[in-house]
mmCIF file of C-alpha atoms and ligand atoms in Angstrom:
data_model
loop_
_atom_site.group_PDB
_atom_site.id
_atom_site.type_symbol
_atom_site.label_atom_id
_atom_site.label_comp_id
_atom_site.label_asym_id
_atom_site.label_seq_id
_atom_site.Cartn_x
_atom_site.Cartn_y
_atom_site.Cartn_z
ATOM 1 C CA UNK M 30 226.834 35.414 147.132
ATOM 2 C CA UNK M 31 225.386 31.426 147.256
ATOM 3 C CA UNK M 32 221.718 32.667 146.858
ATOM 4 C CA UNK M 33 222.544 34.370 143.473
ATOM 5 C CA UNK M 34 224.896 31.539 141.734
ATOM 6 C CA UNK M 35 223.752 27.822 140.293
ATOM 7 C CA UNK M 36 225.079 24.926 142.266
ATOM 8 C CA UNK M 37 227.910 24.223 139.874
ATOM 9 C CA UNK M 38 229.630 27.252 141.261
ATOM 10 C CA UNK M 39 231.489 26.960 144.403
ATOM 11 C CA UNK M 40 231.202 29.786 146.486
ATOM 12 C CA UNK M 41 233.398 31.423 149.689
ATOM 13 C CA UNK M 42 232.513 34.259 151.525
ATOM 14 C CA UNK M 43 234.965 35.848 153.736
ATOM 15 C CA UNK M 44 234.477 35.566 157.980
ATOM 16 C CA UNK M 45 236.608 37.668 160.101
ATOM 17 C CA UNK M 46 239.713 36.439 160.034
ATOM 18 C CA UNK M 47 240.166 35.899 156.439
ATOM 19 C CA UNK M 48 240.989 40.086 155.978
ATOM 20 C CA UNK M 49 244.414 38.883 158.388
ATOM 21 C CA UNK M 50 244.535 35.787 156.168
ATOM 22 C CA UNK M 51 248.098 34.023 154.581
ATOM 23 C CA UNK M 52 249.124 34.794 151.040
ATOM 24 C CA UNK M 53 250.976 32.326 149.164
ATOM 25 C CA UNK M 54 254.252 33.950 147.879
ATOM 26 C CA UNK M 55 253.181 33.808 144.371
ATOM 27 C CA UNK M 56 250.314 35.766 145.413
ATOM 28 C CA UNK M 57 252.263 38.216 147.813
ATOM 29 C CA UNK M 58 254.466 39.348 144.726
ATOM 30 C CA UNK M 59 251.399 40.492 142.688
ATOM 31 C CA UNK M 60 250.163 42.700 145.677
ATOM 32 C CA UNK M 61 253.693 44.441 146.291
ATOM 33 C CA UNK M 62 255.253 45.946 149.293
ATOM 34 C CA UNK M 63 253.836 49.005 149.184
ATOM 35 C CA UNK M 64 250.438 48.092 148.927
ATOM 36 C CA UNK M 65 248.335 50.513 151.233
ATOM 37 C CA UNK M 66 247.090 48.331 154.217
ATOM 38 C CA UNK M 67 243.211 48.294 153.256
ATOM 39 C CA UNK M 68 244.327 46.903 149.932
ATOM 40 C CA UNK M 69 246.340 44.334 151.427
ATOM 41 C CA UNK M 70 243.460 43.146 153.618
ATOM 42 C CA UNK M 71 241.001 43.119 150.669
ATOM 43 C CA UNK M 72 243.594 41.003 148.551
ATOM 44 C CA UNK M 73 244.381 38.791 151.424
ATOM 45 C CA UNK M 74 240.335 37.937 151.906
ATOM 46 C CA UNK M 75 239.926 37.245 148.277
ATOM 47 C CA UNK M 76 242.739 35.296 147.766
ATOM 48 C CA UNK M 77 241.741 33.135 151.452
ATOM 49 C CA UNK M 78 238.391 32.729 149.993
ATOM 50 C CA UNK M 79 239.591 31.635 146.133
ATOM 51 C CA UNK M 80 241.596 29.019 147.836
ATOM 52 C CA UNK M 81 238.329 28.113 149.995
ATOM 53 C CA UNK M 82 236.222 28.059 146.969
ATOM 54 C CA UNK M 83 238.615 25.998 144.872
ATOM 55 C CA UNK M 84 238.924 23.205 147.976
ATOM 56 C CA UNK M 85 234.758 22.921 147.838
ATOM 57 C CA UNK M 86 235.114 22.572 144.282
ATOM 58 C CA UNK M 87 237.521 19.862 144.656
ATOM 59 C CA UNK M 88 240.329 21.789 142.963
ATOM 60 C CA UNK M 89 243.943 21.745 144.814
ATOM 61 C CA UNK M 90 244.292 25.352 146.355
ATOM 62 C CA UNK M 91 246.940 26.593 144.632
ATOM 63 C CA UNK M 92 247.899 30.175 144.687
ATOM 64 C CA UNK M 93 245.910 32.752 142.319
ATOM 65 C CA UNK M 94 248.064 35.163 140.890
ATOM 66 C CA UNK M 95 246.972 38.637 139.514
ATOM 67 C CA UNK M 96 247.226 39.121 135.799
ATOM 68 C CA UNK M 97 248.692 42.598 134.617
ATOM 69 C CA UNK M 98 245.386 43.788 133.736
ATOM 70 C CA UNK M 99 244.157 42.348 137.579
ATOM 71 C CA UNK M 100 242.150 39.706 136.506
ATOM 72 C CA UNK M 101 242.841 36.955 138.685
ATOM 73 C CA UNK M 102 244.722 33.886 137.102
ATOM 74 C CA UNK M 103 243.175 30.913 137.763
ATOM 75 C CA UNK M 104 244.124 26.992 137.472
ATOM 76 C CA UNK M 105 243.602 26.029 134.299
ATOM 77 C CA UNK M 106 240.091 24.325 133.575
ATOM 78 C CA UNK M 107 238.608 26.814 136.085
ATOM 79 C CA UNK M 108 236.594 29.953 136.041
ATOM 80 C CA UNK M 109 236.090 32.100 138.514
ATOM 81 C CA UNK M 110 235.619 35.906 140.076
ATOM 82 C CA UNK M 111 236.589 38.027 143.362
ATOM 83 C CA UNK M 112 234.765 40.771 145.123
ATOM 84 C CA UNK M 113 235.689 42.823 147.693
ATOM 85 C CA UNK M 114 233.956 46.012 149.363
ATOM 86 C CA UNK M 115 234.529 47.326 153.006
ATOM 87 C CA UNK M 116 233.648 44.808 155.339
ATOM 88 C CA UNK M 117 232.486 42.166 152.820
ATOM 89 C CA UNK M 118 234.445 39.764 150.107
ATOM 90 C CA UNK M 119 233.594 37.120 148.477
ATOM 91 C CA UNK M 120 235.222 34.604 145.509
ATOM 92 C CA UNK M 121 233.038 31.943 143.145
ATOM 93 C CA UNK M 122 234.677 29.537 140.963
ATOM 94 C CA UNK M 123 233.544 26.692 138.829
ATOM 95 C CA UNK M 124 235.160 23.873 136.163
ATOM 96 C CA UNK M 125 235.314 25.639 132.733
ATOM 97 C CA UNK M 126 233.281 22.506 130.827
ATOM 98 C CA UNK M 127 230.410 23.325 133.373
ATOM 99 C CA UNK M 128 230.225 27.099 133.151
ATOM 100 C CA UNK M 129 231.801 29.235 130.870
ATOM 101 C CA UNK M 130 232.325 32.462 132.728
ATOM 102 C CA UNK M 131 231.500 33.608 136.153
ATOM 103 C CA UNK M 132 231.041 37.353 137.972
ATOM 104 C CA UNK M 133 229.700 38.753 140.707
ATOM 105 C CA UNK M 134 230.188 42.197 142.557
ATOM 106 C CA UNK M 135 229.618 43.819 146.031
ATOM 107 C CA UNK M 136 229.119 47.324 146.698
ATOM 108 C CA UNK M 137 227.712 49.396 149.792
ATOM 109 C CA UNK M 138 223.819 50.010 149.445
ATOM 110 C CA UNK M 139 224.280 54.112 149.087
ATOM 111 C CA UNK M 140 223.209 56.835 146.639
ATOM 112 C CA UNK M 141 225.830 57.692 143.836
ATOM 113 C CA UNK M 142 226.341 61.433 142.603
ATOM 114 C CA UNK M 143 224.789 62.866 139.421
ATOM 115 C CA UNK M 144 228.051 62.711 137.821
ATOM 116 C CA UNK M 145 228.242 58.592 138.578
ATOM 117 C CA UNK M 146 225.034 58.148 137.467
ATOM 118 C CA UNK M 147 225.771 59.726 134.343
ATOM 119 C CA UNK M 148 228.728 57.598 133.689
ATOM 120 C CA UNK M 149 227.137 54.475 134.682
ATOM 121 C CA UNK M 150 223.339 54.606 133.026
ATOM 122 C CA UNK M 151 221.960 55.125 129.869
ATOM 123 C CA UNK M 152 218.877 57.659 129.996
ATOM 124 C CA UNK M 153 216.403 54.757 129.061
ATOM 125 C CA UNK M 154 217.858 52.888 132.452
ATOM 126 C CA UNK M 155 217.436 55.641 134.462
ATOM 127 C CA UNK M 156 213.507 56.060 132.793
ATOM 128 C CA UNK M 157 213.251 52.409 134.189
ATOM 129 C CA UNK M 158 214.813 53.283 137.726
ATOM 130 C CA UNK M 159 212.345 56.034 138.016
ATOM 131 C CA UNK M 160 209.545 53.379 137.786
ATOM 132 C CA UNK M 161 210.856 50.789 140.089
ATOM 133 C CA UNK M 162 209.863 50.784 144.011
ATOM 134 C CA UNK M 163 211.142 53.072 146.401
ATOM 135 C CA UNK M 164 213.819 52.852 149.522
ATOM 136 C CA UNK M 165 216.550 51.574 147.447
ATOM 137 C CA UNK M 166 219.421 52.769 145.475
ATOM 138 C CA UNK M 167 218.622 51.290 142.077
ATOM 139 C CA UNK M 168 222.138 53.732 140.859
ATOM 140 C CA UNK M 169 223.737 51.464 143.630
ATOM 141 C CA UNK M 170 222.323 48.153 141.960
ATOM 142 C CA UNK M 171 222.786 49.425 138.509
ATOM 143 C CA UNK M 172 226.273 49.828 138.888
ATOM 144 C CA UNK M 173 227.131 46.508 140.788
ATOM 145 C CA UNK M 174 225.203 44.393 137.971
ATOM 146 C CA UNK M 175 227.245 46.189 135.510
ATOM 147 C CA UNK M 176 230.409 45.496 137.318
ATOM 148 C CA UNK M 177 229.492 41.947 136.929
ATOM 149 C CA UNK M 178 228.621 41.832 133.276
ATOM 150 C CA UNK M 179 232.366 43.490 133.100
ATOM 151 C CA UNK M 180 233.996 40.414 135.327
ATOM 152 C CA UNK M 181 231.530 37.906 133.269
ATOM 153 C CA UNK M 182 232.674 39.668 129.716
ATOM 154 C CA UNK M 183 236.364 40.242 129.695
ATOM 155 C CA UNK M 184 237.673 36.707 130.658
ATOM 156 C CA UNK M 185 236.140 34.996 127.794
ATOM 157 C CA UNK M 186 236.363 38.189 125.177
ATOM 158 C CA UNK M 187 238.945 40.260 126.540
ATOM 159 C CA UNK M 188 238.253 43.691 125.299
ATOM 160 C CA UNK M 189 236.854 46.666 127.200
ATOM 161 C CA UNK M 190 233.259 47.466 127.936
ATOM 162 C CA UNK M 191 232.207 50.476 128.992
ATOM 163 C CA UNK M 192 229.183 50.963 131.265
ATOM 164 C CA UNK M 193 227.136 52.435 128.098
ATOM 165 C CA UNK M 194 227.706 49.423 125.988
ATOM 166 C CA UNK M 195 225.110 46.959 128.051
ATOM 167 C CA UNK M 196 221.531 48.032 128.272
ATOM 168 C CA UNK M 197 220.512 46.737 131.898
ATOM 169 C CA UNK M 198 216.715 45.721 132.991
ATOM 170 C CA UNK M 199 216.036 45.006 136.802
ATOM 171 C CA UNK M 200 213.312 43.104 137.866
ATOM 172 C CA UNK M 201 212.484 43.651 141.255
ATOM 173 C CA UNK M 202 210.220 40.895 141.873
ATOM 174 C CA UNK M 203 212.516 38.168 140.831
ATOM 175 C CA UNK M 204 215.682 39.519 141.370
ATOM 176 C CA UNK M 205 216.640 38.683 137.975
ATOM 177 C CA UNK M 206 219.003 41.349 135.689
ATOM 178 C CA UNK M 207 219.113 41.057 131.943
ATOM 179 C CA UNK M 208 221.804 42.750 129.793
ATOM 180 C CA UNK M 209 222.102 43.214 126.088
ATOM 181 C CA UNK M 210 225.496 43.713 124.825
ATOM 182 C CA UNK M 211 226.353 46.779 122.217
ATOM 183 C CA UNK M 212 226.414 45.403 118.842
ATOM 184 C CA UNK M 213 229.266 47.036 117.903
ATOM 185 C CA UNK M 214 230.891 45.470 121.215
ATOM 186 C CA UNK M 215 230.081 42.164 119.583
ATOM 187 C CA UNK M 216 230.968 43.047 115.986
ATOM 188 C CA UNK M 217 234.662 44.152 117.372
ATOM 189 C CA UNK M 218 234.980 40.915 119.634
ATOM 190 C CA UNK M 219 237.691 38.807 118.857
ATOM 191 C CA UNK M 220 236.400 35.627 119.574
ATOM 192 C CA UNK M 221 233.346 33.534 118.157
ATOM 193 C CA UNK M 222 230.546 33.641 119.795
ATOM 194 C CA UNK M 223 230.705 36.416 122.290
ATOM 195 C CA UNK M 224 227.617 36.825 125.009
ATOM 196 C CA UNK M 225 225.087 39.254 123.301
ATOM 197 C CA UNK M 226 223.144 38.756 126.458
ATOM 198 C CA UNK M 227 224.052 38.500 130.254
ATOM 199 C CA UNK M 228 221.515 37.417 132.514
ATOM 200 C CA UNK M 229 222.139 37.185 136.462
ATOM 201 C CA UNK M 230 220.297 37.851 139.899
ATOM 202 C CA UNK M 231 220.703 40.454 142.356
ATOM 203 C CA UNK M 232 220.146 41.126 146.086
ATOM 204 C CA UNK M 233 219.854 44.242 148.141
ATOM 205 C CA UNK M 234 219.389 44.734 151.821
ATOM 206 C CA UNK M 235 220.006 47.642 153.904
ATOM 207 C CA UNK M 236 223.547 47.984 153.763
ATOM 208 C CA UNK M 237 224.828 45.519 150.906
ATOM 209 C CA UNK M 238 224.008 45.445 147.353
ATOM 210 C CA UNK M 239 225.266 42.038 145.550
ATOM 211 C CA UNK M 240 224.877 40.724 141.793
ATOM 212 C CA UNK M 241 226.213 37.797 140.075
ATOM 213 C CA UNK M 242 226.090 36.089 136.720
ATOM 214 C CA UNK M 243 227.219 33.247 134.968
ATOM 215 C CA UNK M 244 227.959 32.052 130.875
ATOM 216 C CA UNK M 245 226.463 28.689 129.887
ATOM 217 C CA UNK M 246 229.239 26.978 128.117
ATOM 218 C CA UNK M 247 228.889 27.493 124.236
HETATM 219 C C1 COA Q 23 237.379 45.515 137.029
HETATM 220 C C2 COA Q 23 236.560 45.953 137.737
HETATM 221 C C3 COA Q 23 234.850 45.928 137.324
HETATM 222 C C4 COA Q 23 236.372 45.470 139.155
HETATM 223 O O1 COA Q 23 235.512 46.174 139.980
HETATM 224 P P1 COA Q 23 235.990 46.975 141.533
HETATM 225 O O2 COA Q 23 235.586 47.926 141.726
HETATM 226 O O3 COA Q 23 237.497 47.073 141.727
HETATM 227 O O4 COA Q 23 235.394 46.029 142.280
HETATM 228 P P2 COA Q 23 235.709 44.599 143.008
HETATM 229 O O5 COA Q 23 236.545 44.403 144.368
HETATM 230 O O6 COA Q 23 234.206 43.926 142.751
HETATM 231 O O7 COA Q 23 236.167 43.708 142.155
HETATM 232 C C5 COA Q 23 237.909 43.528 142.305
HETATM 233 C C6 COA Q 23 238.459 42.474 141.686
HETATM 234 O O8 COA Q 23 237.849 42.290 140.669
HETATM 235 C C7 COA Q 23 238.915 41.293 139.697
HETATM 236 N N1 COA Q 23 238.890 41.610 138.346
HETATM 237 C C8 COA Q 23 239.886 43.038 138.293
HETATM 238 N N2 COA Q 23 240.009 42.914 137.053
HETATM 239 C C9 COA Q 23 239.102 41.899 136.159
HETATM 240 C C10 COA Q 23 238.898 41.884 134.775
HETATM 241 N N3 COA Q 23 239.340 42.360 133.754
HETATM 242 N N4 COA Q 23 238.540 40.605 134.617
HETATM 243 C C11 COA Q 23 237.747 40.053 135.868
HETATM 244 N N5 COA Q 23 238.154 40.031 137.061
HETATM 245 C C12 COA Q 23 238.720 41.143 137.437
HETATM 246 C C13 COA Q 23 239.811 41.160 140.709
HETATM 247 O O9 COA Q 23 240.274 40.017 141.287
HETATM 248 C C14 COA Q 23 239.629 42.538 141.705
HETATM 249 O O10 COA Q 23 240.577 41.896 142.706
HETATM 250 P P3 COA Q 23 241.875 41.694 143.117
HETATM 251 O O11 COA Q 23 242.785 42.705 142.507
HETATM 252 O O12 COA Q 23 242.029 41.965 144.729
HETATM 253 O O13 COA Q 23 242.330 40.421 142.954
HETATM 254 C C15 COA Q 23 236.646 47.687 137.479
HETATM 255 O O14 COA Q 23 237.939 47.791 138.463
HETATM 256 C C16 COA Q 23 236.419 47.945 136.395
HETATM 257 O O15 COA Q 23 237.514 48.303 135.426
HETATM 258 N N6 COA Q 23 235.320 48.749 135.398
HETATM 259 C C17 COA Q 23 235.080 49.360 134.470
HETATM 260 C C18 COA Q 23 234.631 48.427 133.481
HETATM 261 C C19 COA Q 23 233.167 48.121 133.831
HETATM 262 O O16 COA Q 23 233.079 47.786 134.925
HETATM 263 N N7 COA Q 23 232.248 47.975 132.690
HETATM 264 C C20 COA Q 23 230.742 48.249 132.564
HETATM 265 C C21 COA Q 23 230.432 47.330 131.509
HETATM 266 S S1 COA Q 23 228.984 47.024 131.575
#
């Protein structure tokens, strides 16, 4: 994810041992004793990466518990994000006075079935995708970008955002995406100055789709 985020964001990507790393007690309590093995591995890799990214930022590597809504709880003055998909996990953090919010998402590069496509994309987004170069699952890219948008939006606004509440444009040449948020969600936002537009980067290789975005401070 280092390639998709600006230099003021510290990033850590999991290595092979990180999936079997150590959780701090407060983190283990959030995971719970009944978590299945795959969930335990994902959660653990995310926390190991989170603490490594915090250390790179020069912040003491404290526990990163989960809020009741599942969002990670970062130390005061820090914003951050975690993603995991089979075989890949990363965390990114930044100082809140330099970055208002950061989000990222990784997905396996695969086709999505028609039902999921309808859920994820607006008809006009599928029209756009039909004109993009072949050989790439643009549905997987759109899905990843929209999850990134939610991870950027939710920590600062605190409200739900449906997949159809963001109109995304993908530029395969630059690897940039732009999303306009639905006016109704902006009007209903309980914070001043909710982000009307989210811009970020995406990348696609044979196995993996990645996307990331930051919001600048107000
Ligand atoms: C929150 C959500 C985006 C996470 O997606 P996911 O498929 O679980 O993908 P990832 O593995 O990449 O991310 C999981 C991590 O996201 C983080 N996360 C969960 N809820 C979050 C929230 N509300 N805000 C920010 N980050 C959140 C957590 O760190 C979680 O990992 P952890 O439980 O191990 O700590 C997804 O579950 C969701 O609710 N999506 C529906 C909303 C949406 O995407 N709308 C589209 C708007 S355009």
